PDB file of C-alpha atoms in Angstrom:
ATOM      1  CA  MET A   1     -21.473  -1.457  -0.816  1.00  0.00           C
ATOM      2  CA  THR A   2     -18.530  -1.960  -2.530  1.00  0.00           C
ATOM      3  CA  ASP A   3     -18.450  -3.810  -5.277  1.00  0.00           C
ATOM      4  CA  SER A   4     -15.051  -5.929  -5.573  1.00  0.00           C
ATOM      5  CA  ARG A   5     -15.268  -6.393  -9.825  1.00  0.00           C
ATOM      6  CA  LYS A   6     -15.466  -3.141 -10.289  1.00  0.00           C
ATOM      7  CA  CYS A   7     -12.887  -1.340 -10.605  1.00  0.00           C
ATOM      8  CA  GLY A   8     -12.689   2.636 -11.612  1.00  0.00           C
ATOM      9  CA  ILE A   9      -9.605   4.468 -14.161  1.00  0.00           C
ATOM     10  CA  ILE A  10      -9.740   8.396 -14.147  1.00  0.00           C
ATOM     11  CA  GLY A  11      -7.544   9.305 -17.112  1.00  0.00           C
ATOM     12  CA  CYS A  12      -7.537   7.365 -20.611  1.00  0.00           C
ATOM     13  CA  GLY A  13      -3.790   9.025 -21.671  1.00  0.00           C
ATOM     14  CA  SER A  14      -1.019   6.834 -22.046  1.00  0.00           C
ATOM     15  CA  VAL A  15      -0.283   5.554 -18.458  1.00  0.00           C
ATOM     16  CA  GLY A  16      -4.437   5.495 -17.568  1.00  0.00           C
ATOM     17  CA  ALA A  17      -4.924   3.337 -21.022  1.00  0.00           C
ATOM     18  CA  ALA A  18      -2.028   1.001 -20.852  1.00  0.00           C
ATOM     19  CA  ALA A  19      -2.958   0.542 -16.636  1.00  0.00           C
ATOM     20  CA  ALA A  20      -7.203  -0.347 -18.269  1.00  0.00           C
ATOM     21  CA  TYR A  21      -5.425  -2.656 -21.196  1.00  0.00           C
ATOM     22  CA  THR A  22      -3.736  -4.462 -18.642  1.00  0.00           C
ATOM     23  CA  LEU A  23      -6.613  -5.056 -16.341  1.00  0.00           C
ATOM     24  CA  ALA A  24      -9.060  -5.791 -19.104  1.00  0.00           C
ATOM     25  CA  THR A  25      -7.077  -8.339 -20.305  1.00  0.00           C
ATOM     26  CA  HIS A  26      -5.536 -10.597 -16.409  1.00  0.00           C
ATOM     27  CA  GLY A  27      -9.193 -10.781 -15.621  1.00  0.00           C
ATOM     28  CA  LEU A  28      -9.115  -9.039 -11.827  1.00  0.00           C
ATOM     29  CA  PHE A  29     -11.805  -7.290 -12.707  1.00  0.00           C
ATOM     30  CA  SER A  30     -15.460  -7.702 -14.534  1.00  0.00           C
ATOM     31  CA  GLU A  31     -16.033  -3.859 -14.927  1.00  0.00           C
ATOM     32  CA  LEU A  32     -13.908  -1.084 -15.583  1.00  0.00           C
ATOM     33  CA  VAL A  33     -15.553   2.839 -16.102  1.00  0.00           C
ATOM     34  CA  LEU A  34     -13.195   5.401 -18.055  1.00  0.00           C
ATOM     35  CA  ILE A  35     -13.635   8.466 -17.573  1.00  0.00           C
ATOM     36  CA  ASP A  36     -11.611  11.425 -19.095  1.00  0.00           C
ATOM     37  CA  MET A  37     -11.274  15.336 -19.390  1.00  0.00           C
ATOM     38  CA  ASN A  38     -11.605  14.370 -23.014  1.00  0.00           C
ATOM     39  CA  GLN A  39     -15.271  11.551 -23.614  1.00  0.00           C
ATOM     40  CA  LYS A  40     -14.152  10.960 -27.671  1.00  0.00           C
ATOM     41  CA  ARG A  41     -11.208   9.676 -25.980  1.00  0.00           C
ATOM     42  CA  ALA A  42     -12.235   7.334 -23.193  1.00  0.00           C
ATOM     43  CA  HIS A  43     -15.020   6.488 -25.409  1.00  0.00           C
ATOM     44  CA  GLY A  44     -12.248   4.941 -27.503  1.00  0.00           C
ATOM     45  CA  GLU A  45      -9.758   3.600 -25.289  1.00  0.00           C
ATOM     46  CA  ALA A  46     -13.204   1.512 -23.881  1.00  0.00           C
ATOM     47  CA  MET A  47     -14.220   0.472 -27.892  1.00  0.00           C
ATOM     48  CA  ASP A  48     -10.732  -0.606 -28.492  1.00  0.00           C
ATOM     49  CA  ILE A  49      -9.885  -2.863 -25.324  1.00  0.00           C
ATOM     50  CA  SER A  50     -13.445  -4.507 -25.246  1.00  0.00           C
ATOM     51  CA  HIS A  51     -12.956  -5.531 -28.642  1.00  0.00           C
ATOM     52  CA  GLY A  52      -9.777  -8.150 -26.949  1.00  0.00           C
ATOM     53  CA  VAL A  53     -11.283  -8.874 -24.885  1.00  0.00           C
ATOM     54  CA  SER A  54     -12.801 -12.515 -26.116  1.00  0.00           C
ATOM     55  CA  PHE A  55      -9.185 -13.582 -26.202  1.00  0.00           C
ATOM     56  CA  SER A  56      -8.637 -12.918 -22.425  1.00  0.00           C
ATOM     57  CA  GLN A  57     -10.786 -13.054 -19.991  1.00  0.00           C
ATOM     58  CA  PRO A  58     -15.218 -11.747 -19.588  1.00  0.00           C
ATOM     59  CA  CYS A  59     -14.245  -7.604 -19.091  1.00  0.00           C
ATOM     60  CA  ARG A  60     -16.626  -5.489 -19.233  1.00  0.00           C
ATOM     61  CA  VAL A  61     -14.952  -1.952 -20.248  1.00  0.00           C
ATOM     62  CA  ILE A  62     -17.070   0.826 -20.269  1.00  0.00           C
ATOM     63  CA  ASP A  63     -16.573   4.716 -20.391  1.00  0.00           C
ATOM     64  CA  GLY A  64     -18.824   6.969 -18.464  1.00  0.00           C
ATOM     65  CA  SER A  65     -19.075   9.648 -15.791  1.00  0.00           C
ATOM     66  CA  TYR A  66     -18.297   9.779 -11.976  1.00  0.00           C
ATOM     67  CA  ASP A  67     -21.936   9.112 -11.809  1.00  0.00           C
ATOM     68  CA  ASP A  68     -21.089   5.256 -13.630  1.00  0.00           C
ATOM     69  CA  LEU A  69     -18.094   4.826 -10.806  1.00  0.00           C
ATOM     70  CA  LYS A  70     -21.112   4.176  -7.637  1.00  0.00           C
ATOM     71  CA  GLY A  71     -20.727   1.055  -6.255  1.00  0.00           C
ATOM     72  CA  ALA A  72     -16.280   0.482  -7.082  1.00  0.00           C
ATOM     73  CA  ALA A  73     -13.948  -0.988  -5.329  1.00  0.00           C
ATOM     74  CA  MET A  74     -11.005   0.696  -6.355  1.00  0.00           C
ATOM     75  CA  VAL A  75     -10.186   4.172  -7.860  1.00  0.00           C
ATOM     76  CA  ILE A  76      -7.201   4.173  -9.811  1.00  0.00           C
ATOM     77  CA  ILE A  77      -6.191   8.099 -10.593  1.00  0.00           C
ATOM     78  CA  ALA A  78      -3.805   8.738 -13.759  1.00  0.00           C
ATOM     79  CA  ALA A  79      -5.111  11.695 -14.684  1.00  0.00           C
ATOM     80  CA  GLY A  80      -3.177  15.105 -15.342  1.00  0.00           C
ATOM     81  CA  VAL A  81      -0.481  16.742 -17.192  1.00  0.00           C
ATOM     82  CA  GLY A  82       2.901  14.235 -18.084  1.00  0.00           C
ATOM     83  CA  GLN A  83       6.370  14.440 -17.913  1.00  0.00           C
ATOM     84  CA  ARG A  84       8.285  16.569 -19.976  1.00  0.00           C
ATOM     85  CA  PRO A  85      11.493  15.464 -21.188  1.00  0.00           C
ATOM     86  CA  GLY A  86      14.202  17.236 -18.546  1.00  0.00           C
ATOM     87  CA  GLU A  87      11.275  17.847 -15.930  1.00  0.00           C
ATOM     88  CA  SER A  88      11.609  16.301 -12.570  1.00  0.00           C
ATOM     89  CA  ARG A  89       8.189  14.719 -10.874  1.00  0.00           C
ATOM     90  CA  LEU A  90       8.368  18.043  -8.084  1.00  0.00           C
ATOM     91  CA  ASP A  91       8.370  19.776 -12.009  1.00  0.00           C
ATOM     92  CA  LEU A  92       4.520  18.662 -11.959  1.00  0.00           C
ATOM     93  CA  LEU A  93       3.051  19.050  -8.371  1.00  0.00           C
ATOM     94  CA  THR A  94       1.496  22.466  -9.545  1.00  0.00           C
ATOM     95  CA  ARG A  95      -0.339  21.798 -12.293  1.00  0.00           C
ATOM     96  CA  ASN A  96      -1.329  17.814 -11.454  1.00  0.00           C
ATOM     97  CA  SER A  97      -2.654  19.193  -7.816  1.00  0.00           C
ATOM     98  CA  ALA A  98      -5.045  20.592  -8.986  1.00  0.00           C
ATOM     99  CA  VAL A  99      -6.729  18.686 -10.687  1.00  0.00           C
ATOM    100  CA  MET A 100      -6.231  16.005  -8.027  1.00  0.00           C
ATOM    101  CA  ARG A 101      -8.571  18.784  -5.433  1.00  0.00           C
ATOM    102  CA  SER A 102     -11.686  18.163  -8.596  1.00  0.00           C
ATOM    103  CA  ILE A 103     -10.856  14.373  -9.366  1.00  0.00           C
ATOM    104  CA  ILE A 104     -11.434  13.410  -5.436  1.00  0.00           C
ATOM    105  CA  THR A 105     -13.977  15.654  -4.430  1.00  0.00           C
ATOM    106  CA  GLU A 106     -16.503  13.745  -7.064  1.00  0.00           C
ATOM    107  CA  ILE A 107     -14.736  10.339  -5.991  1.00  0.00           C
ATOM    108  CA  THR A 108     -15.511  11.468  -2.210  1.00  0.00           C
ATOM    109  CA  ARG A 109     -19.421  12.165  -3.419  1.00  0.00           C
ATOM    110  CA  VAL A 110     -20.208   8.631  -5.975  1.00  0.00           C
ATOM    111  CA  CYS A 111     -17.791   5.755  -4.224  1.00  0.00           C
ATOM    112  CA  PRO A 112     -16.629   6.959  -0.698  1.00  0.00           C
ATOM    113  CA  ASP A 113     -15.820   3.245   0.329  1.00  0.00           C
ATOM    114  CA  ALA A 114     -13.664   2.571  -2.808  1.00  0.00           C
ATOM    115  CA  ILE A 115      -9.420   2.407  -2.243  1.00  0.00           C
ATOM    116  CA  LEU A 116      -7.829   5.152  -4.265  1.00  0.00           C
ATOM    117  CA  LEU A 117      -4.360   4.030  -5.907  1.00  0.00           C
ATOM    118  CA  ILE A 118      -2.844   6.907  -7.152  1.00  0.00           C
ATOM    119  CA  VAL A 119      -0.646   7.215 -10.409  1.00  0.00           C
ATOM    120  CA  SER A 120      -0.403  10.444 -11.392  1.00  0.00           C
ATOM    121  CA  ASN A 121       3.056  12.062 -10.585  1.00  0.00           C
ATOM    122  CA  PRO A 122       4.668  13.677  -7.999  1.00  0.00           C
ATOM    123  CA  VAL A 123       2.521  10.327  -6.832  1.00  0.00           C
ATOM    124  CA  ASP A 124       3.806  11.112  -3.023  1.00  0.00           C
ATOM    125  CA  LEU A 125       2.406  13.772  -2.989  1.00  0.00           C
ATOM    126  CA  LEU A 126      -0.298  13.608  -4.079  1.00  0.00           C
ATOM    127  CA  THR A 127      -1.095  10.816  -2.612  1.00  0.00           C
ATOM    128  CA  GLY A 128      -1.425  13.369   0.612  1.00  0.00           C
ATOM    129  CA  ILE A 129      -3.135  15.511  -1.554  1.00  0.00           C
ATOM    130  CA  ALA A 130      -5.881  13.388  -1.815  1.00  0.00           C
ATOM    131  CA  LEU A 131      -5.397  11.749   1.336  1.00  0.00           C
ATOM    132  CA  ARG A 132      -5.650  14.847   2.748  1.00  0.00           C
ATOM    133  CA  ILE A 133      -9.217  16.104   0.733  1.00  0.00           C
ATOM    134  CA  SER A 134     -10.572  12.980   0.351  1.00  0.00           C
ATOM    135  CA  GLY A 135     -10.536  12.354   4.429  1.00  0.00           C
ATOM    136  CA  PHE A 136     -10.515   8.684   3.910  1.00  0.00           C
ATOM    137  CA  PRO A 137      -8.410   6.142   6.479  1.00  0.00           C
ATOM    138  CA  PRO A 138      -4.951   6.406   5.068  1.00  0.00           C
ATOM    139  CA  GLU A 139      -5.130   2.575   4.674  1.00  0.00           C
ATOM    140  CA  ARG A 140      -7.276   3.109   1.798  1.00  0.00           C
ATOM    141  CA  VAL A 141      -5.571   5.734   0.356  1.00  0.00           C
ATOM    142  CA  ILE A 142      -2.215   4.754  -1.122  1.00  0.00           C
ATOM    143  CA  GLY A 143      -0.100   6.158  -4.246  1.00  0.00           C
ATOM    144  CA  THR A 144       2.062   3.520  -6.537  1.00  0.00           C
ATOM    145  CA  GLY A 145       5.453   4.400  -4.809  1.00  0.00           C
ATOM    146  CA  THR A 146       8.795   2.636  -5.698  1.00  0.00           C
ATOM    147  CA  VAL A 147       6.806  -0.264  -6.615  1.00  0.00           C
ATOM    148  CA  LEU A 148       7.604   0.370 -10.362  1.00  0.00           C
ATOM    149  CA  ASP A 149      11.585   1.445  -8.936  1.00  0.00           C
ATOM    150  CA  THR A 150      12.072  -1.327  -7.038  1.00  0.00           C
ATOM    151  CA  ALA A 151      11.091  -3.224  -9.876  1.00  0.00           C
ATOM    152  CA  ARG A 152      13.158  -2.274 -12.464  1.00  0.00           C
ATOM    153  CA  LEU A 153      16.499  -2.465 -10.156  1.00  0.00           C
ATOM    154  CA  LYS A 154      16.190  -6.148  -9.356  1.00  0.00           C
ATOM    155  CA  PHE A 155      15.362  -6.396 -12.959  1.00  0.00           C
ATOM    156  CA  LEU A 156      18.985  -5.384 -13.591  1.00  0.00           C
ATOM    157  CA  LEU A 157      20.351  -6.571 -10.667  1.00  0.00           C
ATOM    158  CA  GLY A 158      19.154 -10.472 -11.940  1.00  0.00           C
ATOM    159  CA  GLN A 159      20.791  -8.881 -15.190  1.00  0.00           C
ATOM    160  CA  LYS A 160      24.187  -7.935 -13.127  1.00  0.00           C
ATOM    161  CA  LEU A 161      24.598 -11.174 -11.356  1.00  0.00           C
ATOM    162  CA  GLY A 162      23.107 -13.165 -13.546  1.00  0.00           C
ATOM    163  CA  VAL A 163      20.470 -14.724 -11.577  1.00  0.00           C
ATOM    164  CA  ASP A 164      16.033 -14.253 -12.183  1.00  0.00           C
ATOM    165  CA  GLY A 165      14.764 -11.087 -10.532  1.00  0.00           C
ATOM    166  CA  ARG A 166      12.280 -12.991  -9.252  1.00  0.00           C
ATOM    167  CA  ASN A 167      14.829 -13.897  -6.230  1.00  0.00           C
ATOM    168  CA  VAL A 168      16.433 -10.877  -6.304  1.00  0.00           C
ATOM    169  CA  HIS A 169      15.288  -9.393  -2.911  1.00  0.00           C
ATOM    170  CA  ALA A 170      15.772  -5.372  -2.466  1.00  0.00           C
ATOM    171  CA  PHE A 171      13.828  -2.311  -1.680  1.00  0.00           C
ATOM    172  CA  VAL A 172      14.273   1.388  -3.471  1.00  0.00           C
ATOM    173  CA  ILE A 173      12.378   3.342  -1.230  1.00  0.00           C
ATOM    174  CA  GLY A 174      11.719   6.845  -0.557  1.00  0.00           C
ATOM    175  CA  GLU A 175      10.772  10.012  -3.087  1.00  0.00           C
ATOM    176  CA  HIS A 176       9.434   8.107  -6.374  1.00  0.00           C
ATOM    177  CA  GLY A 177      12.191  10.446  -7.693  1.00  0.00           C
ATOM    178  CA  ASP A 178      15.657  12.199  -7.804  1.00  0.00           C
ATOM    179  CA  SER A 179      15.690  11.623  -3.509  1.00  0.00           C
ATOM    180  CA  GLU A 180      15.441   7.751  -3.988  1.00  0.00           C
ATOM    181  CA  LEU A 181      17.280   5.578  -2.556  1.00  0.00           C
ATOM    182  CA  ALA A 182      18.349   1.765  -2.635  1.00  0.00           C
ATOM    183  CA  VAL A 183      18.160  -0.430   0.922  1.00  0.00           C
ATOM    184  CA  TRP A 184      21.366  -2.246   0.557  1.00  0.00           C
ATOM    185  CA  SER A 185      21.941  -3.226   3.878  1.00  0.00           C
ATOM    186  CA  SER A 186      19.222  -6.189   3.595  1.00  0.00           C
ATOM    187  CA  ALA A 187      19.787  -6.924  -0.287  1.00  0.00           C
ATOM    188  CA  ASN A 188      19.899 -11.022  -0.271  1.00  0.00           C
ATOM    189  CA  ILE A 189      19.998 -13.236  -3.183  1.00  0.00           C
ATOM    190  CA  SER A 190      17.072 -15.571  -1.825  1.00  0.00           C
ATOM    191  CA  GLY A 191      18.494 -15.340   1.809  1.00  0.00           C
ATOM    192  CA  ILE A 192      22.400 -15.297   0.796  1.00  0.00           C
ATOM    193  CA  ASP A 193      23.432 -11.707   1.454  1.00  0.00           C
ATOM    194  CA  LEU A 194      23.766  -9.387  -1.331  1.00  0.00           C
ATOM    195  CA  ASP A 195      28.088  -8.891  -0.819  1.00  0.00           C
ATOM    196  CA  ASP A 196      28.569 -12.432   0.353  1.00  0.00           C
ATOM    197  CA  TYR A 197      26.841 -13.442  -3.305  1.00  0.00           C
ATOM    198  CA  CYS A 198      29.440 -11.217  -4.759  1.00  0.00           C
ATOM    199  CA  THR A 199      31.839 -12.373  -3.316  1.00  0.00           C
ATOM    200  CA  GLY A 200      30.946 -15.997  -3.941  1.00  0.00           C
ATOM    201  CA  ARG A 201      30.501 -15.589  -6.781  1.00  0.00           C
ATOM    202  CA  GLY A 202      33.755 -13.021  -7.943  1.00  0.00           C
ATOM    203  CA  LEU A 203      31.541 -10.675  -9.183  1.00  0.00           C
ATOM    204  CA  SER A 204      31.902  -6.405  -8.286  1.00  0.00           C
ATOM    205  CA  ASP A 205      29.813  -5.723  -5.566  1.00  0.00           C
ATOM    206  CA  ASP A 206      29.796  -1.721  -7.207  1.00  0.00           C
ATOM    207  CA  PHE A 207      26.170  -0.894  -7.617  1.00  0.00           C
ATOM    208  CA  SER A 208      26.643   3.193  -7.754  1.00  0.00           C
ATOM    209  CA  GLY A 209      26.279   3.370 -11.418  1.00  0.00           C
ATOM    210  CA  LEU A 210      23.618   0.637 -11.389  1.00  0.00           C
ATOM    211  CA  PHE A 211      21.583   2.406  -9.002  1.00  0.00           C
ATOM    212  CA  GLU A 212      21.999   5.678 -10.740  1.00  0.00           C
ATOM    213  CA  SER A 213      20.382   3.635 -14.081  1.00  0.00           C
ATOM    214  CA  VAL A 214      16.849   2.687 -12.308  1.00  0.00           C
ATOM    215  CA  ARG A 215      16.926   6.852 -10.515  1.00  0.00           C
ATOM    216  CA  HIS A 216      17.056   7.894 -14.563  1.00  0.00           C
ATOM    217  CA  ALA A 217      15.687   5.134 -16.387  1.00  0.00           C
ATOM    218  CA  ALA A 218      12.523   7.697 -16.595  1.00  0.00           C
ATOM    219  CA  TYR A 219      14.301  10.146 -17.531  1.00  0.00           C
ATOM    220  CA  GLU A 220      15.804   7.976 -20.781  1.00  0.00           C
ATOM    221  CA  ILE A 221      12.185   6.036 -21.784  1.00  0.00           C
ATOM    222  CA  ILE A 222      10.856  10.079 -22.169  1.00  0.00           C
ATOM    223  CA  GLU A 223      13.824  10.675 -23.809  1.00  0.00           C
ATOM    224  CA  GLY A 224      13.385   7.512 -25.752  1.00  0.00           C
ATOM    225  CA  LYS A 225       9.746   7.728 -26.715  1.00  0.00           C
ATOM    226  CA  GLY A 226       7.808  10.765 -24.715  1.00  0.00           C
ATOM    227  CA  ALA A 227       6.313   8.426 -21.683  1.00  0.00           C
ATOM    228  CA  THR A 228       6.318   5.343 -19.749  1.00  0.00           C
ATOM    229  CA  TYR A 229       3.786   3.462 -20.207  1.00  0.00           C
ATOM    230  CA  TYR A 230       4.470   0.149 -19.628  1.00  0.00           C
ATOM    231  CA  GLY A 231       6.055  -0.336 -16.953  1.00  0.00           C
ATOM    232  CA  ILE A 232       3.556   1.216 -14.147  1.00  0.00           C
ATOM    233  CA  ALA A 233       0.448  -0.329 -15.950  1.00  0.00           C
ATOM    234  CA  MET A 234       2.388  -3.887 -14.670  1.00  0.00           C
ATOM    235  CA  SER A 235       2.729  -2.028 -11.400  1.00  0.00           C
ATOM    236  CA  VAL A 236      -0.932  -0.703 -10.698  1.00  0.00           C
ATOM    237  CA  LEU A 237      -1.725  -4.642 -11.803  1.00  0.00           C
ATOM    238  CA  ARG A 238       0.151  -5.973  -8.843  1.00  0.00           C
ATOM    239  CA  ILE A 239      -0.811  -4.023  -6.507  1.00  0.00           C
ATOM    240  CA  ALA A 240      -4.639  -4.132  -7.153  1.00  0.00           C
ATOM    241  CA  THR A 241      -4.262  -8.308  -7.971  1.00  0.00           C
ATOM    242  CA  CYS A 242      -2.390  -7.543  -4.138  1.00  0.00           C
ATOM    243  CA  ILE A 243      -5.617  -6.022  -2.908  1.00  0.00           C
ATOM    244  CA  MET A 244      -8.977  -7.774  -4.665  1.00  0.00           C
ATOM    245  CA  ARG A 245      -7.207 -10.873  -3.548  1.00  0.00           C
ATOM    246  CA  GLY A 246      -6.422 -10.221  -0.176  1.00  0.00           C
ATOM    247  CA  GLU A 247      -2.742 -11.742  -1.107  1.00  0.00           C
ATOM    248  CA  HIS A 248      -0.859  -9.927   2.047  1.00  0.00           C
ATOM    249  CA  SER A 249       2.426  -9.080  -0.148  1.00  0.00           C
ATOM    250  CA  VAL A 250       5.169  -6.592   1.088  1.00  0.00           C
ATOM    251  CA  LEU A 251       5.352  -4.323  -1.324  1.00  0.00           C
ATOM    252  CA  PRO A 252       6.861  -0.176  -1.027  1.00  0.00           C
ATOM    253  CA  ILE A 253       3.864   1.391  -2.113  1.00  0.00           C
ATOM    254  CA  SER A 254       3.934   4.834  -1.023  1.00  0.00           C
ATOM    255  CA  CYS A 255       1.426   5.558   2.225  1.00  0.00           C
ATOM    256  CA  TYR A 256       1.097   7.888   5.428  1.00  0.00           C
ATOM    257  CA  ALA A 257       4.101   7.352   6.604  1.00  0.00           C
ATOM    258  CA  GLU A 258       3.947   9.474  10.588  1.00  0.00           C
ATOM    259  CA  GLY A 259       5.330   7.040  13.044  1.00  0.00           C
ATOM    260  CA  HIS A 260       7.566   5.106  11.383  1.00  0.00           C
ATOM    261  CA  TYR A 261      11.402   5.565  10.778  1.00  0.00           C
ATOM    262  CA  GLY A 262      10.549   9.159  13.009  1.00  0.00           C
ATOM    263  CA  LEU A 263       9.073  10.746   9.747  1.00  0.00           C
ATOM    264  CA  GLY A 264       6.548  13.304  10.205  1.00  0.00           C
ATOM    265  CA  LYS A 265       2.485  13.498   8.355  1.00  0.00           C
ATOM    266  CA  VAL A 266       4.031  12.875   4.741  1.00  0.00           C
ATOM    267  CA  CYS A 267       3.536  10.581   2.881  1.00  0.00           C
ATOM    268  CA  ILE A 268       6.164   8.699   0.344  1.00  0.00           C
ATOM    269  CA  GLY A 269       7.163   5.068  -0.578  1.00  0.00           C
ATOM    270  CA  LEU A 270       8.092   2.129   2.341  1.00  0.00           C
ATOM    271  CA  PRO A 271       7.353  -0.954   2.214  1.00  0.00           C
ATOM    272  CA  CYS A 272       4.335  -2.600   3.651  1.00  0.00           C
ATOM    273  CA  VAL A 273       2.064  -5.954   3.622  1.00  0.00           C
ATOM    274  CA  VAL A 274      -1.473  -4.690   1.324  1.00  0.00           C
ATOM    275  CA  GLY A 275      -4.460  -7.174   1.222  1.00  0.00           C
ATOM    276  CA  ARG A 276      -7.400  -6.268   1.032  1.00  0.00           C
ATOM    277  CA  SER A 277      -8.351  -3.628   3.495  1.00  0.00           C
ATOM    278  CA  GLY A 278      -5.101  -1.613   1.414  1.00  0.00           C
ATOM    279  CA  VAL A 279      -1.820  -0.925   3.768  1.00  0.00           C
ATOM    280  CA  GLU A 280      -2.844  -3.136   6.190  1.00  0.00           C
ATOM    281  CA  THR A 281       1.109  -2.445   8.332  1.00  0.00           C
ATOM    282  CA  VAL A 282       3.804  -0.082   7.476  1.00  0.00           C
ATOM    283  CA  LEU A 283       7.239  -2.064   8.154  1.00  0.00           C
ATOM    284  CA  ASP A 284       9.773  -0.230   9.323  1.00  0.00           C
ATOM    285  CA  ILE A 285      12.951  -2.297   7.984  1.00  0.00           C
ATOM    286  CA  PRO A 286      16.163  -2.194   9.385  1.00  0.00           C
ATOM    287  CA  LEU A 287      18.104   0.776   7.490  1.00  0.00           C
ATOM    288  CA  SER A 288      22.088   1.580   8.347  1.00  0.00           C
ATOM    289  CA  THR A 289      22.506   5.518   9.376  1.00  0.00           C
ATOM    290  CA  ASP A 290      23.040   6.355   5.972  1.00  0.00           C
ATOM    291  CA  GLU A 291      20.136   5.205   4.198  1.00  0.00           C
ATOM    292  CA  MET A 292      18.076   6.333   7.223  1.00  0.00           C
ATOM    293  CA  GLN A 293      19.514   9.614   6.726  1.00  0.00           C
ATOM    294  CA  GLN A 294      18.796  10.028   2.944  1.00  0.00           C
ATOM    295  CA  LEU A 295      15.124   9.111   3.910  1.00  0.00           C
ATOM    296  CA  HIS A 296      15.087  11.491   5.832  1.00  0.00           C
ATOM    297  CA  ARG A 297      15.914  13.907   3.511  1.00  0.00           C
ATOM    298  CA  SER A 298      14.073  12.638   0.763  1.00  0.00           C
ATOM    299  CA  ALA A 299      10.813  13.149   2.729  1.00  0.00           C
ATOM    300  CA  GLU A 300      12.206  16.593   3.514  1.00  0.00           C
ATOM    301  CA  THR A 301      12.499  16.801  -0.292  1.00  0.00           C
ATOM    302  CA  LEU A 302       8.088  15.976  -0.181  1.00  0.00           C
ATOM    303  CA  GLN A 303       7.867  18.151   2.443  1.00  0.00           C
ATOM    304  CA  ASN A 304       9.474  21.667   1.241  1.00  0.00           C
ATOM    305  CA  ALA A 305       7.790  21.178  -2.157  1.00  0.00           C
ATOM    306  CA  LEU A 306       4.113  20.295  -0.744  1.00  0.00           C
ATOM    307  CA  ASP A 307       4.902  23.595   2.033  1.00  0.00           C
ATOM    308  CA  GLN A 308       5.701  25.601  -1.460  1.00  0.00           C
ATOM    309  CA  LEU A 309       2.802  25.286  -3.204  1.00  0.00           C
ATOM    310  CA  ASN A 310       1.176  26.529   0.543  1.00  0.00           C
ATOM    311  CA  LEU A 311      -2.883  23.628   0.867  1.00  0.00           C
TER     312      LEU A 311
END
């Protein structure tokens, strides 16, 4: 039996702490349990956030052990080694896969009915590892995927076109990493085809440089401040809200892709209808021939990395 108002967060580094703060101040959960190998760190983060919740909505924020997760409806995993300057997300795989194994073993013991939201990088591969180790149904093991990348694309497109980014409808799909791709063929501004919108306003429709900014945004942020955490924390809030409130919204999360787009047994960022049960439907949106080829190359990149790990 799960408590829809209880959530666990594993890992209290920059990302986990930012996610905990963001969730606590938005009233989605009434109890957050923070767990970290460094128990003092988890205790300090829990205290710090708790002291400010009286300014928002009631939320009990505590540090604890895995046993304290019992009954949690959702467990967010943000534990692992962070990305270093100049390092790709795939470079993290060997180190963080071992961390993921130990965490999933504990979670399945104490809250076998929870939805798992994987945030740690490389998120697509770690989502696949979590799915395999946990034995949970695919709809309950998801990753943040390309939700943040899509938000970055919408923000930058909005700036370039002089329109609210919330009215930009476009997806980044594939690996949350260097092989990701933008789906330009179906991009639109509130129903107006992107090319038509640009033509009508006399704007350039060359967005290649803009997408490079999306793809390399994390590297630039890491170079500037050492880590990315605010954007991904808000992405976690968006996904968690969609699930816990049963919104049935479409988000490009990391999901089990077999049977879609001609892909094999890999977890990768694809548009999904997300609701109370997690992934409700994986959407096979129309892709151009080039986009389909890029998506398959992205999936191959992930599969090759998994093969090297010899799971």
